[in-house]
CSV table of C-alpha atoms and ligand atoms in Angstrom, one decimal:
chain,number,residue,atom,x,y,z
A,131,UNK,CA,6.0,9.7,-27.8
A,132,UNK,CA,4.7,6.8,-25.7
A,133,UNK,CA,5.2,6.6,-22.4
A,134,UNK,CA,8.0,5.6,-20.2
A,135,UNK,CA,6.8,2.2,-17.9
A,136,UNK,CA,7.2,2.2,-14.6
A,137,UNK,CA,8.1,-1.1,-14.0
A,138,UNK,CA,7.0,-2.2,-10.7
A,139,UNK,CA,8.9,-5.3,-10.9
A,140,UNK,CA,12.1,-4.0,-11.6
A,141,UNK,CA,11.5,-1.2,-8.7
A,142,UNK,CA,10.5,-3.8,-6.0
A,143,UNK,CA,13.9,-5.9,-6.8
A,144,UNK,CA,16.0,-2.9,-5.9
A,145,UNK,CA,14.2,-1.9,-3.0
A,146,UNK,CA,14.2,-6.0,-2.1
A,147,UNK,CA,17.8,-5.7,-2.3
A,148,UNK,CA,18.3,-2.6,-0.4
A,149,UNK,CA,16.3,-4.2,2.6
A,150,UNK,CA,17.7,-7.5,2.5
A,151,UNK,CA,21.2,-5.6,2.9
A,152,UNK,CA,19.8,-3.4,6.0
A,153,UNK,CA,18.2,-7.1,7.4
A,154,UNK,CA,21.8,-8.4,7.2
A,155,UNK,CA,23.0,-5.2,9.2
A,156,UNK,CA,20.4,-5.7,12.2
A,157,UNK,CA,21.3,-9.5,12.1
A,158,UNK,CA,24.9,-8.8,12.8
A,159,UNK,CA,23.4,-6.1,15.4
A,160,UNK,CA,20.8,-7.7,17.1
A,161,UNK,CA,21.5,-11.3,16.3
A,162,UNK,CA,17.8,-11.5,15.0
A,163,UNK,CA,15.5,-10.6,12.3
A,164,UNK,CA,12.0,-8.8,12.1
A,165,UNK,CA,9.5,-11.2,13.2
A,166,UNK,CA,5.9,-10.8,11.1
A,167,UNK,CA,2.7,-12.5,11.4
A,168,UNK,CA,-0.1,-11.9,9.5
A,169,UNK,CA,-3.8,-12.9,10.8
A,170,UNK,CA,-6.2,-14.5,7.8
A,171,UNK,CA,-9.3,-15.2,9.3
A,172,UNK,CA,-10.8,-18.2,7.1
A,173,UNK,CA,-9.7,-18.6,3.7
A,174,UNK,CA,-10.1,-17.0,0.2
A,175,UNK,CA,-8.5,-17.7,-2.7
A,176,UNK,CA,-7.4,-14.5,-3.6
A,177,UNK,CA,-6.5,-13.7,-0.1
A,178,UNK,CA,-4.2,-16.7,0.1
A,179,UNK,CA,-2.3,-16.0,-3.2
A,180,UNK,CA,-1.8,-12.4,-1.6
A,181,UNK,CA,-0.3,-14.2,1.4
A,182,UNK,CA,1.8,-16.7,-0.2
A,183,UNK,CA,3.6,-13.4,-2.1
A,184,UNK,CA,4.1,-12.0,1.2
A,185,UNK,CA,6.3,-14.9,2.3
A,186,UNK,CA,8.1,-15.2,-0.7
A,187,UNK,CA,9.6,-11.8,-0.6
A,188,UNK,CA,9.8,-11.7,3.2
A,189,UNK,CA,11.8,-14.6,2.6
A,190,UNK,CA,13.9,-12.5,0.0
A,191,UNK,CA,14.3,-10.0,1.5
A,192,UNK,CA,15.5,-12.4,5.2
A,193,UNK,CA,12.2,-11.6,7.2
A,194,UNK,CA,10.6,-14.4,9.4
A,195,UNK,CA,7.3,-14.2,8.4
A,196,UNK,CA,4.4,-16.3,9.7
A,197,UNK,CA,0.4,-17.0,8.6
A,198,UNK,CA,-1.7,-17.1,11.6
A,199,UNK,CA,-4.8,-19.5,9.8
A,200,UNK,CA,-7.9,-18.5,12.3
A,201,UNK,CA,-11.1,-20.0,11.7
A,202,UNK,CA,-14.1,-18.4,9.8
A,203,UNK,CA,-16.5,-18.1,12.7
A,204,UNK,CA,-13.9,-16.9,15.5
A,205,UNK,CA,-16.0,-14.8,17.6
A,206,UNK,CA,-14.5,-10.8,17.8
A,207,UNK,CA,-13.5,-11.5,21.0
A,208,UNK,CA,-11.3,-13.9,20.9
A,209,UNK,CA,-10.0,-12.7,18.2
A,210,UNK,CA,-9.3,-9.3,20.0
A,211,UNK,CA,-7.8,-11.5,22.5
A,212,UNK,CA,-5.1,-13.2,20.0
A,213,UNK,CA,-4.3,-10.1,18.7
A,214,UNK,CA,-3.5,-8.9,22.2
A,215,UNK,CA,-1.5,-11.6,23.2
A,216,UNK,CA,0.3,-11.0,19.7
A,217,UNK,CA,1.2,-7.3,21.3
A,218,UNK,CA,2.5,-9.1,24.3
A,219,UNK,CA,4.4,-11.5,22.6
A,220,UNK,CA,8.3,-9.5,22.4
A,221,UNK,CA,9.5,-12.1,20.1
A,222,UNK,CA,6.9,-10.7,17.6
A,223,UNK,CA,7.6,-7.5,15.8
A,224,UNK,CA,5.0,-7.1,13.0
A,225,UNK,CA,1.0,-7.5,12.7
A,226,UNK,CA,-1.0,-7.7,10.1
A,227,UNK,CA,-4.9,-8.5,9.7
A,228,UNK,CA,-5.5,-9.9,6.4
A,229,UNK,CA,-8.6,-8.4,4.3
A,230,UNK,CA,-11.1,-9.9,3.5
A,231,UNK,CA,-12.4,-10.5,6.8
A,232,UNK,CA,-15.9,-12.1,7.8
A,233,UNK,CA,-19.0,-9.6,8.0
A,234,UNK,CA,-19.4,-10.5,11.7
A,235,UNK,CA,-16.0,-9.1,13.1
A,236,UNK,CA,-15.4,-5.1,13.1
A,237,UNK,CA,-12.2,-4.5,11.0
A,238,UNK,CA,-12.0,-0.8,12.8
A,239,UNK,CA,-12.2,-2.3,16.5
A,240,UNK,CA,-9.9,-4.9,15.4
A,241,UNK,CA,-7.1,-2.5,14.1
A,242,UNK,CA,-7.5,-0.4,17.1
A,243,UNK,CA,-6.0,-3.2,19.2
A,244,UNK,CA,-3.1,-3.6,17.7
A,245,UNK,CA,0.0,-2.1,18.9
A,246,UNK,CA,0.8,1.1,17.6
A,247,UNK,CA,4.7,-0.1,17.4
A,248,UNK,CA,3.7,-3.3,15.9
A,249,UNK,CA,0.7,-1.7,13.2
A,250,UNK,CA,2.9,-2.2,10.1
A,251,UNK,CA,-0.5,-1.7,7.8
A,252,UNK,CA,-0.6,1.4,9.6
A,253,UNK,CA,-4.1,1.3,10.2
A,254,UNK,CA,-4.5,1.4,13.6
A,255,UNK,CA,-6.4,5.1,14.5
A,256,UNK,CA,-3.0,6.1,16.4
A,257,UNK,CA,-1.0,5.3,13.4
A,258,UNK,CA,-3.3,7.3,11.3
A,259,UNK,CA,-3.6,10.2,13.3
A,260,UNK,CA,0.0,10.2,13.4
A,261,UNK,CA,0.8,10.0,10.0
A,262,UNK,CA,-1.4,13.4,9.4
A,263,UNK,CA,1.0,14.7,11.8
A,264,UNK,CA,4.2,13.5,9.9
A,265,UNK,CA,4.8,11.5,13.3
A,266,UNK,CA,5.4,7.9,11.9
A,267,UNK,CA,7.3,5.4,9.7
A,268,UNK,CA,4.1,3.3,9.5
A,269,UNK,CA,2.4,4.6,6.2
A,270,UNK,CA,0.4,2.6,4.8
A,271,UNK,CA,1.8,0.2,2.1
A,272,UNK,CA,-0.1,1.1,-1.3
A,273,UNK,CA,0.4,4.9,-0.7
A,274,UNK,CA,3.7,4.3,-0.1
A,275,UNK,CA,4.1,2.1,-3.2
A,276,UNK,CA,2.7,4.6,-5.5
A,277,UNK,CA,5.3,7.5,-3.7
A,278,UNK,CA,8.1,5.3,-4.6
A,279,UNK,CA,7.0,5.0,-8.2
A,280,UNK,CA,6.3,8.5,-8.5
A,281,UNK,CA,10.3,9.2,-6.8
A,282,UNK,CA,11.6,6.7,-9.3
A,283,UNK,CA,10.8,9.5,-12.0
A,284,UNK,CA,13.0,11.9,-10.3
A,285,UNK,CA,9.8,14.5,-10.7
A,286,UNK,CA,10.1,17.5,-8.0
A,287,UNK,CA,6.6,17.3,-6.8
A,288,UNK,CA,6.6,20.3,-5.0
A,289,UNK,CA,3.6,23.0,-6.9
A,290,UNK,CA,2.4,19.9,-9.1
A,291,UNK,CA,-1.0,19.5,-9.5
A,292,UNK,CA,-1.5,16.0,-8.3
A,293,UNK,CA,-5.3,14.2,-9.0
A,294,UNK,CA,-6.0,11.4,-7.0
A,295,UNK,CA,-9.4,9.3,-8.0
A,296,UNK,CA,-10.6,7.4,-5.5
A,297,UNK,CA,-11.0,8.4,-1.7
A,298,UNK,CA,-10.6,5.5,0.3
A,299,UNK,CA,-9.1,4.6,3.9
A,300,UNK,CA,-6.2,3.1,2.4
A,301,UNK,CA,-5.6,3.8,-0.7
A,302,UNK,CA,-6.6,7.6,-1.5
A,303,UNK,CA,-7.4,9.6,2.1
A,304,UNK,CA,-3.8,8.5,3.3
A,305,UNK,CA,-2.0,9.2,-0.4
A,306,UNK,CA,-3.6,12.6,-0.3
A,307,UNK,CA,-1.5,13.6,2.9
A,308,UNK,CA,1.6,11.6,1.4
A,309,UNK,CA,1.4,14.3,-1.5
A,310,UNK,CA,0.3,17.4,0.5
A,311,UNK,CA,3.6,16.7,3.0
A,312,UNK,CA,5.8,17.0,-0.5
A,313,UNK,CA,3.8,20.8,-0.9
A,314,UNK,CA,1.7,19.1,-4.3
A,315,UNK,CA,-1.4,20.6,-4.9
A,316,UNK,CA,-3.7,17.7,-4.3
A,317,UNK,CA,-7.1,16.7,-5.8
A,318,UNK,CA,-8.9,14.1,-4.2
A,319,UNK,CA,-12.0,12.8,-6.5
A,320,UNK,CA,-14.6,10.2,-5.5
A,321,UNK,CA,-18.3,9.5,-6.7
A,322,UNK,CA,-19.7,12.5,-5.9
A,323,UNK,CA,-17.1,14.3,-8.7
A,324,UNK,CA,-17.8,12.0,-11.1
A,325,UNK,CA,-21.5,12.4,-10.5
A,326,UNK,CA,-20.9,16.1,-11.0
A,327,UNK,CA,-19.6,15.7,-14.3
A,328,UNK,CA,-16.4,17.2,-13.3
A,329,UNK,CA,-14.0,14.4,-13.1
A,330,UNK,CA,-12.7,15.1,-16.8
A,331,UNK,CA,-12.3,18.7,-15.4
A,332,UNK,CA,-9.8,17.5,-12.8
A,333,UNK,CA,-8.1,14.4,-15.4
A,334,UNK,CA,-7.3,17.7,-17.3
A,335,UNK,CA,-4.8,19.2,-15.4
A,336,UNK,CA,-3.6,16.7,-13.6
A,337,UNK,CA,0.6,16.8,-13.6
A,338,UNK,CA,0.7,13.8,-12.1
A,339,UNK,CA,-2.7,10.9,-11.7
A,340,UNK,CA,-2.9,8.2,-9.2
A,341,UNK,CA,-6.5,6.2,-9.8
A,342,UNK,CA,-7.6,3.7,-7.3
A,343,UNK,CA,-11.3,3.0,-7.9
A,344,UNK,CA,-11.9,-0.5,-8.7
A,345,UNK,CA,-13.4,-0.2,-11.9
A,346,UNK,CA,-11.9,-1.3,-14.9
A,347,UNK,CA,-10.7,1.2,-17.6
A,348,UNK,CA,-12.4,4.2,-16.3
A,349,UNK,CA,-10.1,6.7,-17.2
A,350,UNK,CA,-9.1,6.6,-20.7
A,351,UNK,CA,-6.4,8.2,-22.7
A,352,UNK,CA,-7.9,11.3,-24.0
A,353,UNK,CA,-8.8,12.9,-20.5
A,354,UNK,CA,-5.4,12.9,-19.3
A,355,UNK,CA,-3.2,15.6,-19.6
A,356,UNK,CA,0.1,15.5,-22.1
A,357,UNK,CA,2.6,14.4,-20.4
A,358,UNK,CA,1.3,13.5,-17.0
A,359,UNK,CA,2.9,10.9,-14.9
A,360,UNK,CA,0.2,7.8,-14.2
A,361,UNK,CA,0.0,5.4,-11.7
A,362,UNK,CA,-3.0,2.9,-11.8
A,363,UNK,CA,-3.5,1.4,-8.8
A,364,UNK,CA,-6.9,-0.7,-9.5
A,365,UNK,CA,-6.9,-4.3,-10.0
A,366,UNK,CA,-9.4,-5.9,-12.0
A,367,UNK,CA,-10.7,-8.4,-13.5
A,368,UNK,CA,-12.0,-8.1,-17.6
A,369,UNK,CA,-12.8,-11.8,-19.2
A,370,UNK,CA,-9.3,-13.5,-19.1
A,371,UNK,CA,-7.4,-10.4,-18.3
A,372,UNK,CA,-5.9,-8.5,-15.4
A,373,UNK,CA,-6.8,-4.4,-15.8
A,374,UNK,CA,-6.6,-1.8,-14.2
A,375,UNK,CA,-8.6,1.6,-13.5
A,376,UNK,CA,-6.8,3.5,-16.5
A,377,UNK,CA,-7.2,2.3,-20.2
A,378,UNK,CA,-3.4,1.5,-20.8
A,379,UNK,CA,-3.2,1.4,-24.3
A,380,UNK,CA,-5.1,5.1,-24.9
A,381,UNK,CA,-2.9,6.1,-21.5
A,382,UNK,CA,0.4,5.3,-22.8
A,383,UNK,CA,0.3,7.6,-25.6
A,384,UNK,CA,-0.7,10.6,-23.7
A,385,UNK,CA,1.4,10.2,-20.2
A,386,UNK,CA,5.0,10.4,-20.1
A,387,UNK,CA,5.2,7.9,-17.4
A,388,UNK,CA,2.7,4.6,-16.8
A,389,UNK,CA,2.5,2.1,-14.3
A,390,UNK,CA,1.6,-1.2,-16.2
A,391,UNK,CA,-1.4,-3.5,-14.3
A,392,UNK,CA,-0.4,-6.2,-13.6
A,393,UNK,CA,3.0,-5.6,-12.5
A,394,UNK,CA,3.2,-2.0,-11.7
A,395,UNK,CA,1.6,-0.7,-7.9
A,396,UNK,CA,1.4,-4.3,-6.7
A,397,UNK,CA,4.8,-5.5,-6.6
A,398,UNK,CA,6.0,-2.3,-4.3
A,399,UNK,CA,3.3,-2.7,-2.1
A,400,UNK,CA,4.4,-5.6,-0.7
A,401,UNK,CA,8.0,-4.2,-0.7
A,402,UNK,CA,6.3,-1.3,1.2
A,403,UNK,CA,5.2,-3.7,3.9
A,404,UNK,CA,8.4,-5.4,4.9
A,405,UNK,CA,9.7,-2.2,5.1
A,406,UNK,CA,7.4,-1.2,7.3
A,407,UNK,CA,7.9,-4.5,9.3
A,408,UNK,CA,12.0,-3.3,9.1
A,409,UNK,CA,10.9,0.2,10.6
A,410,UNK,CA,9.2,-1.8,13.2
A,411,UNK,CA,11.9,-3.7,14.7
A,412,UNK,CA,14.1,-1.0,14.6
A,413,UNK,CA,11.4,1.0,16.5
A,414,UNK,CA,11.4,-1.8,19.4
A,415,UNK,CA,15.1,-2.2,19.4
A,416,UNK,CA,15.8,1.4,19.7
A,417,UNK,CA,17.7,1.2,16.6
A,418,UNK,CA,17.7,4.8,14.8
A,419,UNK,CA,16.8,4.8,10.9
B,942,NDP,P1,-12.7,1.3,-2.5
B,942,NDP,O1,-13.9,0.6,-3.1
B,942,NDP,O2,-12.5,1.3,-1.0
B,942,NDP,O3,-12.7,2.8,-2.9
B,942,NDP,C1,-13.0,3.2,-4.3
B,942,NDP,C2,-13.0,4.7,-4.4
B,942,NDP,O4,-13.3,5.1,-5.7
B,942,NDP,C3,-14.1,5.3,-3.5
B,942,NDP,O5,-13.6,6.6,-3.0
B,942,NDP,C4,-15.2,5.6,-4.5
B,942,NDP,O6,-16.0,6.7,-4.1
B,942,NDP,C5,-14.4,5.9,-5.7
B,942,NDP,N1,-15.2,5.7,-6.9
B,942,NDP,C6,-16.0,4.7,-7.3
B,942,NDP,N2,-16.5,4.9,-8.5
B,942,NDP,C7,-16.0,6.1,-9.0
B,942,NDP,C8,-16.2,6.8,-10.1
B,942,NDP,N3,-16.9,6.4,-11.2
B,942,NDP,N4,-15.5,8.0,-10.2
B,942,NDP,C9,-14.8,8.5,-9.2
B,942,NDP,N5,-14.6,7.8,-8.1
B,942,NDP,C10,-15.2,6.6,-8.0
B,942,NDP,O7,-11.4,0.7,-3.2
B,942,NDP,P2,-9.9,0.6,-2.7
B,942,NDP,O8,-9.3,1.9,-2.5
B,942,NDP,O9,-9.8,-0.5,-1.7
B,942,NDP,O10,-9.3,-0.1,-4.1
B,942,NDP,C11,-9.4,0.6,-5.3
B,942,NDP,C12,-8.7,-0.3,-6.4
B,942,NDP,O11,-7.3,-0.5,-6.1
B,942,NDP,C13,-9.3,-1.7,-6.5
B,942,NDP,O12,-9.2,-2.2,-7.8
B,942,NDP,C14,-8.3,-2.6,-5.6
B,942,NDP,O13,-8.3,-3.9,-6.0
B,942,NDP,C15,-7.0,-1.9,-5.9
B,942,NDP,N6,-6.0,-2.0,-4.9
B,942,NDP,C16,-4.8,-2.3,-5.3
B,942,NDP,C17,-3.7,-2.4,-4.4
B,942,NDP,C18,-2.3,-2.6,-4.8
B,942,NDP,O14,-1.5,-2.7,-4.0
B,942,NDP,N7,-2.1,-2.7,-6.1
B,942,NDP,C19,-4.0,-2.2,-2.9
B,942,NDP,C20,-5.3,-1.8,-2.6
B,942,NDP,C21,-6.3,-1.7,-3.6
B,942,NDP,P3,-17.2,6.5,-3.1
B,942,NDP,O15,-16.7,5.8,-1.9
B,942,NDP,O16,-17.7,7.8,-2.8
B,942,NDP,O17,-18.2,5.6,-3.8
């Protein structure tokens, strides 16, 4: 039977709604809303059309959310220094550093400046540290995006085999923990496993698979197991079409669930990070989830 989509779409507009009710409750509490701003340093293409999504469902969802254009060449320091004075600034609840950033400015020194309270990427070293230690709200947005498709299923992941491909900071390192606290068996695989030959090993019993490589169609149908829930978080271009890291049309007839690309991961994540910017302002305001 093919497989069940997990329509990211469909999820984000109910967790949209759910959030734009709880912004209405801290309105009438507060008499404000969360307060974003997200730092681009130049401009891309993609990374504006990533930011112009942002607003739209901040503006949904009843978040102020702001673009903070810096120029190409800003030297680290002074960009350190806006970031700081973003920390000071009480009025501002949420920070985010848009990626890509220029080659000349340290993304890791950068993220250790923000404030831990106002880190809503979660990817300041605090926040990180902290998430190993089940001590924060601020997980980071694609991981979380990828636990709310896999809770959509209703599957009980506790004693599941769960295969993640892909190990990076922010996609499959902090995913792996995101599993491990729900007592899955986690996998993490990465170029050295495929270079082993014994990524199919893993794809084989995998209950449930979460690929984020960035290579388009790796993973095709026959290597996964009957049954196994799917999420594809890669994004990538082939000719004219948007793909992502799994084969889809093999996929779907051996998975029993499948995110689509586009329009599966993607649309949470940015769900994931006005939530985050929520948690934030309730964090600051001493409001208790
Ligand atoms: P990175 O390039 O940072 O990490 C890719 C990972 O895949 C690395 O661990 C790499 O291993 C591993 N890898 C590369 N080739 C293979 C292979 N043949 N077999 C097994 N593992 C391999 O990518 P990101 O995590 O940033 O992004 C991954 C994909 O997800 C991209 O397509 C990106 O666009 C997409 N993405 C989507 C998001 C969304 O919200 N939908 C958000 C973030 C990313 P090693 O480092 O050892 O080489």
């Amino acid at each position: 039977m093919p497989a069940k989509i997990l329509d990211g779409r469909v999820l984000a507009k109910e967790l949209k709604e759910q959030l734009r009710q709880e912004v209405v409750g801290l309105k009438e509490k507060t008499g404000a809303v969360p307060r974003m701003i997200n730092v681009m340093i130049g401009e891309t293409h993609g990374a504006c059309a990533y930011a112009n999504s942002q607003k739209r469902i901040a503006e949904q969802i009843g978040i102020c959310y702001e673009l903070a254009n810096l120029a190409q060449d800003i030297s680290q320091e002074d960009l350190i220094a806006y970031v700081r004075k973003l920390n000071d600034d009480e009025s501002v609840n949420g920070i985010m550093i848009h990626k890509p950033i220029p080659g000349h400015i340290d993304y890791r020194k950068v993220a250790n400046c923000l404030d831990v309270a106002k880190d809503v990427e979660g990817i300041n070293a605090t926040n990180v540290g902290k998430m190993l230690l089940g001590e924060t709200e601020m997980i980071p947005c694609t991981p979380a995006a990828v636990m709310e498709h896999i809770k959509s299923t209703g599957m009980d992941v506790r004693g599941k085999e769960v295969v993640i491909v892909g190990a990076s900071e922010i996609v499959g390192k902090p995913l792996s923990l995101l599993f491990l606290r729900q007592m899955a068996t986690v996998s993490v695989c990465h170029i050295a496993t495929s270079e082993a030959g014994r990524l199919d090993e893993h794809l084989a019993r995998a209950d449930i698979l979460v690929v984020a490589v960035g290579k388009a169609e790796l993973i095709k149908g026959d290597k996964i197991k009957d049954g196994a829930i799917v999420v594809d978080v890669g994004i990538n271009q082939l000719g004219d079409k948007m793909v992502g890291d799994v084969c889809f049309k093999s996929a779907s007839q051996k998975a029993s669930y499948i995110t689509p690309v586009p329009g599966g991961v993607g649309p949470v994540t940015v769900v994931m990070l006005m939530r985050n910017g929520i948690e934030a302002y309730k964090m600051q305001k001493g409001i208790k989830s």
